[in-house]
């Protein structure tokens, strides 16, 4: 094995100003070989320059720059045009930009889908886009055309390979439901809020409003009397997945003067009806052969102005009513009486109506302890089923006495409330229901049912009422829902007071202590009405409304105690 040492500086430059870069090719020096001449690996000095760099393969991705992401494609701005529901002719502008840095040829714009009622205008023939050139187009949808709009326009840019050169056009045209309601049956309408009620062991409640505006459902009955009507009904039922313009026959009126083709003003009574700006008006000739739906631009109590001119003429006496968007419920059935006569009841789920000022009327209620006092009288034309429910846990082993453990100290009572009214009374009642928001907002209810019989006259400044003992002090006073009363004063006004104590006397009477004097003397001979003032809320989020005619309405709901 060779041994020896190599000096640390075997190469000695000839000049002190030697530069490795500039003088390497001209270098001459003295190599000190005294320590390596005996080595077996010694040999001639060979110049191997230049030395090839080491190379190896790696896999990866090229990071895209703004140039790659933004340019070298055809931009359509916006690439999706959604007309929504078309009530009047609609026009949208579309910009097409060639973001290539060179000219590009494109073929004729190709439409895929039903173009009936839609028109694309602009440079649609085959042509050239100059570098970075932008072209403007318009897409128009008219009132008449295909019911569902779903088509694309492809500019077919040659050789780009991009996927952004397609314009998608969406939308829908409403279809009016043309049959009239059969008034042998009422129109059934439902308004439904949604509330979550959390009840504690003590009976206290927490209520959470889940729906800011009510959903609306309407049932109307239809009867076909001609072969054409039966054919129409047969075909219309196939549109269960479509949105219809549903005439609200409960709000129907008559055209007060004839109109010509192109008319925009229609004389009709809109008082307390569901007409509203941006809504729909439905017109139908007296014989039912001609119908039209127009968008409402504005209205007064005696006329409606449409956004577009009518395409039909209507004579005086034609039927006119507001319309609303709705879809049929998914399950329907009909009755075929003859080959011509068929009857069907169609439940319509209507668009949520968050603003119907023409069918709402503000009012100023009486209040007690910060809550509204509802003083409307119940309609006793119908029997009223009052329900009581105790929250208890029964311990029963089937061999001994049942042990009852109450969850709440007193049962809750649920009361039906019916009201029959005319059209002009309904807006205030509807506003009252909106103020309740279904189960959400409680109130005080004056039911006009006597709960006490006064046996001793009371001075106007007295806080004591002596009434006949009928179980109130022993059984009911402890309930939070039985501690407030309404007293009808001789003047006809009502005084609302809290009962703070109920002392049962030996003579068959009970002395009630109330929170403050009623303000007027009570005389036994006048037999004043003293009722329980019940703190309640609606037992359901749904209000049932029955239109017996287009001028008479009947409603039904229920109240339940709130502790």
XYZ file of C-alpha atoms in Angstrom:
563
model
C 0.000 0.000 0.000
C 1.414 3.380 -0.951
C 2.260 5.751 1.864
C 3.375 9.362 1.880
C 2.174 12.918 2.345
C 0.876 15.528 -0.015
C 1.889 19.026 0.872
C -0.905 21.473 1.587
C 0.196 23.712 -1.320
C 1.555 21.473 -4.052
C 0.907 24.108 -6.729
C 2.885 27.282 -6.440
C 1.945 30.189 -8.723
C 4.671 32.025 -10.617
C 3.199 35.449 -9.973
C 1.517 37.038 -6.947
C -1.181 38.520 -9.197
C -2.453 35.156 -10.361
C -6.218 35.094 -11.056
C -7.873 31.675 -11.113
C -10.468 32.662 -13.676
C -8.342 34.595 -16.183
C -4.992 32.833 -15.854
C -5.912 29.197 -15.414
C -5.363 28.357 -19.083
C -1.887 30.014 -19.032
C -0.855 28.578 -15.761
C 2.610 27.048 -15.313
C 3.891 26.107 -11.956
C 6.002 23.762 -9.988
C 4.476 20.570 -8.691
C 6.155 19.162 -5.608
C 6.095 15.434 -6.220
C 8.677 14.285 -3.744
C 6.005 12.651 -1.604
C 3.925 10.991 -4.341
C 6.424 9.689 -6.891
C 6.553 6.386 -5.155
C 2.745 5.985 -5.113
C 1.165 3.321 -7.259
C -1.612 5.719 -8.238
C 0.650 8.382 -9.642
C 0.291 9.125 -13.334
C 0.240 11.764 -15.974
C -1.744 14.926 -15.388
C -4.740 15.075 -17.736
C -6.976 18.095 -18.513
C -10.671 16.915 -18.349
C -12.329 20.330 -18.685
C -15.108 21.105 -19.245
C -16.772 18.733 -16.791
C -20.389 17.773 -17.682
C -22.845 18.639 -14.865
C -24.691 15.846 -13.135
C -28.325 15.504 -14.344
C -31.344 13.638 -12.945
C -35.122 13.531 -13.617
C -37.830 14.868 -11.248
C -41.665 14.974 -11.582
C -43.787 18.032 -10.643
C -46.339 20.624 -11.764
C -45.872 23.968 -13.384
C -47.391 26.776 -11.278
C -49.915 28.799 -13.287
C -49.579 32.532 -13.410
C -52.216 35.234 -13.905
C -51.442 35.068 -17.605
C -52.401 31.396 -17.728
C -55.548 31.787 -15.621
C -56.898 34.980 -17.160
C -55.880 34.901 -20.809
C -55.988 32.344 -23.633
C -59.698 31.657 -23.478
C -63.061 33.119 -24.504
C -64.790 34.899 -21.635
C -68.601 35.229 -21.492
C -69.748 37.782 -18.927
C -72.054 36.594 -17.429
C -72.001 32.970 -18.504
C -75.402 32.275 -16.867
C -78.473 34.456 -17.411
C -81.413 33.552 -15.174
C -84.584 35.493 -15.999
C -86.480 33.994 -13.063
C -90.241 34.199 -13.545
C -91.034 36.281 -16.573
C -93.919 38.682 -15.993
C -92.958 41.147 -18.741
C -90.369 41.238 -21.579
C -86.837 40.955 -20.214
C -83.492 41.979 -21.809
C -79.998 41.174 -20.531
C -76.631 42.323 -21.909
C -73.861 39.750 -22.409
C -70.199 40.585 -23.106
C -67.987 38.131 -24.995
C -64.227 38.794 -24.757
C -61.433 37.118 -26.696
C -58.550 37.076 -24.208
C -56.076 35.550 -26.682
C -53.143 37.677 -27.825
C -53.963 36.794 -31.409
C -57.043 36.764 -33.594
C -59.362 33.788 -33.329
C -62.032 32.481 -35.669
C -65.372 31.317 -34.347
C -68.170 29.439 -36.004
C -71.810 30.558 -36.001
C -73.310 30.674 -32.491
C -75.190 27.417 -31.976
C -78.292 27.281 -29.723
C -79.153 24.068 -27.914
C -82.657 23.917 -26.431
C -86.013 25.553 -27.096
C -85.566 29.116 -28.407
C -89.308 29.823 -28.521
C -89.617 33.285 -26.958
C -85.864 33.915 -26.600
C -83.663 35.841 -29.044
C -79.885 36.393 -29.030
C -78.827 39.472 -31.019
C -75.308 40.539 -31.953
C -72.542 39.091 -34.148
C -73.867 35.531 -34.188
C -72.649 34.517 -37.666
C -69.222 32.947 -38.208
C -66.479 35.546 -37.927
C -63.249 36.693 -36.351
C -62.420 37.977 -32.888
C -59.397 40.294 -33.022
C -56.820 39.942 -30.277
C -58.283 41.028 -26.921
C -61.495 42.144 -28.676
C -64.784 42.385 -26.781
C -68.211 42.109 -28.408
C -71.613 42.905 -26.867
C -74.736 40.771 -27.279
C -78.286 40.962 -25.914
C -80.562 38.094 -24.907
C -84.294 38.876 -24.836
C -87.180 36.849 -23.420
C -90.746 37.811 -24.319
C -93.957 37.168 -22.338
C -95.004 34.409 -24.718
C -92.904 31.346 -25.374
C -91.794 28.056 -23.860
C -92.891 27.492 -20.282
C -89.465 26.394 -19.053
C -86.363 28.177 -20.372
C -83.206 26.073 -20.370
C -80.958 26.547 -23.376
C -77.327 27.242 -24.206
C -75.499 29.309 -26.813
C -72.041 28.081 -27.938
C -69.645 30.417 -29.760
C -67.552 27.432 -30.954
C -64.192 29.189 -30.843
C -61.862 27.335 -33.204
C -58.864 25.600 -31.656
C -59.153 26.968 -28.110
C -60.013 23.865 -26.201
C -61.617 26.016 -23.506
C -64.920 25.315 -21.781
C -65.998 28.891 -21.051
C -67.512 29.723 -24.436
C -71.077 28.641 -23.550
C -73.888 30.945 -22.365
C -76.635 29.252 -20.360
C -80.074 30.876 -20.279
C -82.625 29.901 -17.595
C -86.070 31.055 -16.555
C -89.749 30.212 -16.475
C -92.955 31.658 -17.833
C -95.934 31.316 -15.564
C -99.019 29.486 -16.771
C -102.406 30.711 -15.588
C -104.852 28.127 -14.257
C -107.980 28.953 -16.227
C -110.851 27.150 -14.478
C -113.106 29.062 -12.101
C -113.754 28.041 -8.538
C -116.976 26.108 -7.970
C -118.798 28.026 -5.228
C -120.841 24.984 -4.242
C -117.815 24.474 -1.991
C -115.990 27.195 -0.032
C -112.451 28.364 -0.674
C -110.270 27.027 2.147
C -107.208 29.118 2.998
C -104.520 28.413 5.604
C -101.853 30.733 6.975
C -99.107 28.895 8.861
C -96.310 30.290 10.997
C -93.766 27.974 12.653
C -92.813 28.116 16.336
C -90.734 25.854 18.551
C -92.176 25.656 22.101
C -89.906 24.406 24.894
C -91.803 23.663 28.132
C -90.057 23.283 31.491
C -91.131 21.109 34.416
C -92.756 24.128 36.059
C -94.928 24.757 33.005
C -92.993 27.843 31.937
C -92.422 28.103 28.207
C -89.735 29.352 25.873
C -91.018 30.036 22.369
C -88.733 30.417 19.352
C -90.025 31.896 16.094
C -88.808 29.806 13.158
C -90.718 31.494 10.336
C -90.862 35.263 9.895
C -93.825 35.218 7.524
C -96.572 32.623 7.181
C -96.830 30.060 4.465
C -100.046 30.097 2.517
C -102.113 27.174 1.289
C -105.392 27.463 -0.627
C -107.873 24.758 -1.618
C -110.250 25.487 -4.474
C -112.860 23.250 -6.097
C -113.248 23.033 -9.879
C -116.071 21.588 -11.957
C -115.901 20.942 -15.714
C -119.149 21.468 -17.609
C -117.941 21.273 -21.232
C -115.701 18.841 -23.105
C -113.131 21.618 -23.568
C -112.978 22.295 -19.820
C -112.549 18.598 -19.099
C -109.734 18.390 -21.664
C -108.041 21.410 -20.143
C -108.230 19.907 -16.640
C -106.807 16.632 -17.942
C -103.774 18.401 -19.391
C -103.333 20.918 -16.571
C -102.882 18.154 -14.013
C -99.733 17.139 -15.873
C -98.228 20.434 -14.770
C -97.901 19.523 -11.101
C -94.201 20.401 -11.233
C -94.844 23.812 -12.803
C -95.530 27.161 -11.177
C -99.001 28.449 -12.037
C -100.494 31.898 -11.755
C -103.417 30.919 -9.531
C -106.448 33.254 -9.632
C -107.656 34.036 -6.107
C -111.383 33.613 -6.664
C -112.133 34.615 -3.072
C -111.079 38.140 -4.157
C -112.935 38.156 -7.483
C -114.674 41.240 -8.845
C -116.113 42.496 -12.122
C -114.621 44.794 -14.726
C -116.515 48.083 -14.472
C -115.828 49.253 -18.027
C -114.806 47.562 -21.276
C -111.160 47.612 -22.402
C -109.545 47.367 -25.822
C -106.448 45.520 -26.985
C -103.410 47.367 -25.607
C -105.162 48.613 -22.467
C -103.113 49.092 -19.303
C -105.794 50.451 -16.947
C -108.622 48.287 -15.654
C -111.539 49.539 -13.546
C -112.109 47.105 -10.696
C -112.727 47.287 -6.947
C -109.502 46.377 -5.098
C -110.626 47.262 -1.552
C -109.413 44.659 0.971
C -108.270 42.407 -1.846
C -104.868 40.852 -2.459
C -103.811 43.312 -5.166
C -100.287 44.653 -4.761
C -97.646 46.370 -6.868
C -95.481 43.725 -8.508
C -98.254 41.166 -8.137
C -100.554 39.718 -10.790
C -104.025 40.509 -12.087
C -106.115 37.842 -13.828
C -108.771 38.777 -16.385
C -111.283 36.375 -17.913
C -114.186 37.026 -20.248
C -117.687 36.269 -19.008
C -117.880 33.114 -21.136
C -114.472 31.914 -19.910
C -113.058 31.668 -23.429
C -110.474 34.479 -23.155
C -108.044 34.878 -20.260
C -104.936 36.916 -19.559
C -102.535 37.571 -16.683
C -100.666 40.862 -16.320
C -98.187 42.247 -13.841
C -99.508 45.050 -11.630
C -97.540 48.283 -11.753
C -99.820 50.246 -9.409
C -103.390 50.290 -8.170
C -105.986 52.408 -6.422
C -109.155 51.391 -4.636
C -111.008 51.378 -7.974
C -108.454 50.563 -10.686
C -105.351 48.566 -11.560
C -102.535 49.681 -13.887
C -100.474 46.929 -15.574
C -96.825 47.094 -16.592
C -97.566 45.772 -20.080
C -100.512 46.345 -22.427
C -103.095 43.604 -22.715
C -103.195 41.460 -25.831
C -106.958 40.872 -25.549
C -110.049 43.030 -25.313
C -112.472 42.525 -22.409
C -116.074 43.623 -22.095
C -117.681 45.149 -19.030
C -118.559 42.460 -16.505
C -115.511 40.306 -17.228
C -114.194 38.549 -14.139
C -111.126 40.154 -12.540
C -109.160 38.985 -9.530
C -105.616 39.084 -8.164
C -103.453 36.040 -8.813
C -100.506 34.539 -6.987
C -97.815 32.028 -7.878
C -98.476 28.526 -6.623
C -97.822 24.855 -7.250
C -100.183 21.910 -6.897
C -99.656 19.543 -4.021
C -98.171 16.265 -5.172
C -101.248 14.084 -4.570
C -104.532 14.846 -6.328
C -107.732 12.941 -7.046
C -110.770 13.783 -9.134
C -114.306 12.482 -9.529
C -115.640 11.717 -12.988
C -119.428 12.105 -13.005
C -119.932 11.737 -16.771
C -117.718 11.768 -19.835
C -117.826 15.565 -19.644
C -118.428 16.488 -16.010
C -115.529 16.080 -13.587
C -114.872 17.652 -10.207
C -111.590 18.084 -8.401
C -110.320 19.944 -5.348
C -106.782 21.238 -5.853
C -104.675 22.301 -2.864
C -102.267 25.057 -3.949
C -99.062 25.806 -2.064
C -98.611 29.505 -2.634
C -95.522 31.658 -2.706
C -94.808 33.097 0.740
C -96.281 36.584 0.832
C -94.211 38.771 3.137
C -95.921 42.036 2.263
C -99.669 42.206 1.610
C -100.588 45.694 2.859
C -103.898 45.744 1.009
C -105.195 42.823 3.088
C -103.885 44.025 6.468
C -105.323 46.774 8.634
C -103.650 48.144 11.742
C -105.621 48.526 14.970
C -105.010 49.796 18.516
C -105.754 47.110 21.108
C -106.308 47.449 24.837
C -103.322 46.267 26.866
C -102.759 44.839 30.334
C -99.369 44.172 31.891
C -97.678 44.808 28.545
C -99.750 42.337 26.522
C -102.685 42.819 24.161
C -106.163 42.135 25.528
C -108.224 40.351 22.903
C -111.859 41.384 23.299
C -113.482 39.857 20.192
C -116.467 37.643 21.015
C -116.527 33.964 20.173
C -119.066 32.731 17.646
C -121.360 30.286 19.436
C -123.130 29.204 16.263
C -120.956 26.090 16.577
C -120.496 23.843 19.608
C -117.205 24.445 21.353
C -115.112 21.533 22.540
C -112.945 22.742 25.445
C -110.096 20.415 26.303
C -108.221 19.988 29.584
C -104.909 18.219 29.850
C -103.036 17.527 33.059
C -99.305 16.834 32.905
C -98.900 13.995 35.411
C -96.948 10.833 36.031
C -99.115 7.966 37.317
C -97.471 5.331 39.511
C -99.710 2.293 39.052
C -98.781 -1.289 39.942
C -102.289 -2.609 39.113
C -102.957 -3.783 42.688
C -103.290 -0.684 44.835
C -104.151 2.957 44.776
C -102.782 4.930 41.876
C -100.288 7.538 42.994
C -100.325 10.640 40.838
C -97.263 12.851 40.636
C -98.140 16.144 38.908
C -95.687 17.512 36.357
C -97.551 20.829 36.403
C -99.639 21.944 39.397
C -102.726 22.680 37.303
C -104.090 21.403 33.990
C -103.951 23.497 30.856
C -107.184 24.323 29.070
C -107.521 24.655 25.319
C -110.395 26.703 23.897
C -111.755 26.883 20.343
C -112.332 30.323 18.895
C -114.590 30.868 15.896
C -115.310 34.104 14.101
C -117.700 34.954 11.284
C -117.074 38.255 9.534
C -117.463 40.214 6.335
C -114.642 41.072 3.948
C -114.150 44.558 5.383
C -113.658 43.110 8.888
C -111.132 40.497 7.815
C -108.000 42.707 7.326
C -107.914 43.714 11.022
C -108.392 40.094 12.071
C -105.606 38.996 9.738
C -103.337 41.679 11.216
C -104.163 40.308 14.672
C -103.004 36.855 13.551
C -99.807 38.335 12.114
C -99.203 40.056 15.462
C -99.482 36.664 17.179
C -97.012 35.034 14.736
C -98.731 31.741 15.434
C -97.888 30.343 18.881
C -95.125 32.879 19.428
C -96.773 35.924 21.068
C -99.168 35.442 24.051
C -102.094 37.702 24.928
C -104.900 38.194 27.434
C -108.255 36.836 26.350
C -111.593 38.150 27.561
C -114.044 35.330 26.892
C -117.189 37.054 28.308
C -118.044 33.948 30.357
C -119.058 34.772 33.957
C -116.703 33.235 36.514
C -117.885 35.040 39.689
C -121.186 36.247 41.170
C -120.989 39.433 43.236
C -122.989 39.188 46.523
C -122.009 42.487 48.199
C -121.816 45.951 46.664
C -118.370 47.529 46.351
C -117.318 51.151 46.712
C -115.377 52.707 43.854
C -112.178 52.841 45.941
C -112.445 49.371 47.439
C -109.994 46.598 46.584
C -112.228 43.856 48.023
C -114.848 41.896 46.096
C -117.185 39.577 47.960
C -118.378 36.827 45.648
C -120.294 33.602 46.077
C -118.066 30.652 46.972
C -118.081 28.345 43.967
C -114.752 26.607 44.453
C -112.448 29.362 43.247
C -110.648 29.950 46.524
C -110.232 26.250 47.301
C -109.385 24.896 43.861
C -108.449 27.442 41.235
C -106.791 30.425 42.893
C -103.365 28.773 42.992
C -103.194 28.510 39.223
C -101.252 31.259 37.491
C -103.869 31.199 34.719
C -106.694 31.972 37.195
C -105.322 35.014 39.018
C -106.508 37.791 36.684
C -110.054 39.029 36.195
C -112.008 41.408 33.975
C -114.770 43.507 35.552
C -117.417 45.209 33.439
C -118.051 48.580 35.043
C -121.397 50.417 35.054
C -119.995 52.801 32.425
C -119.513 49.874 30.038
C -115.724 49.936 30.262
C -113.675 46.960 31.409
C -111.265 46.977 34.343
C -108.480 44.398 34.362
C -107.097 43.460 37.772
C -104.939 40.800 39.429
C -106.371 38.754 42.299
C -103.726 38.850 45.034
C -105.688 36.880 47.683
C -108.820 34.727 47.931
C -110.198 34.172 51.459
C -112.982 31.628 51.845
C -115.570 32.812 54.419
C -117.896 30.769 56.658
C -121.063 32.190 55.117
C -120.612 30.687 51.670
C -118.749 33.657 50.262
C -115.195 34.346 49.205
C -113.443 37.687 49.537
C -111.172 38.535 46.651
C -108.404 41.076 47.100
C -107.541 42.783 43.814
C -104.447 44.747 42.842
C -106.255 48.125 42.668
C -109.771 49.525 42.996
C -111.940 49.247 39.868
C -112.605 53.006 39.863
C -116.412 52.688 39.835
C -118.848 51.398 42.441
C -120.328 47.987 41.788
C -123.992 47.364 42.631
C -125.285 43.849 43.291
C -128.613 44.521 41.597
C -126.767 45.397 38.378
C -125.302 41.881 38.427
C -121.949 43.039 36.978
C -120.050 40.644 34.763
C -116.804 39.396 36.340
C -114.823 37.065 34.107
C -111.513 35.352 34.294
C -108.947 37.138 32.146
C -107.044 34.284 30.612
C -103.403 34.510 29.578
C -103.223 32.403 26.416
C -101.442 31.882 23.142
C -102.544 30.169 19.965
C -102.531 26.407 20.315
C -101.528 26.038 16.659
C -99.381 27.969 14.216
C -102.082 27.497 11.561
C -105.095 29.739 11.010
C -107.950 28.118 9.074
C -109.867 30.560 6.880
C -113.057 29.539 5.070
C -114.405 31.832 2.356
C -118.109 30.957 2.215
C -118.455 33.537 -0.573
C -116.090 36.216 -1.801
C -117.609 38.536 0.810
C -118.148 36.328 3.882
C -115.328 34.611 5.741
C -115.256 32.220 8.684
C -112.139 31.449 10.743
C -111.239 28.841 13.335
C -108.346 28.559 15.768
C -107.666 27.504 19.361
C -106.205 29.202 22.429
C -104.272 27.439 25.207
C -103.358 28.569 28.729
C -99.928 30.068 29.364
C -98.586 29.799 32.914
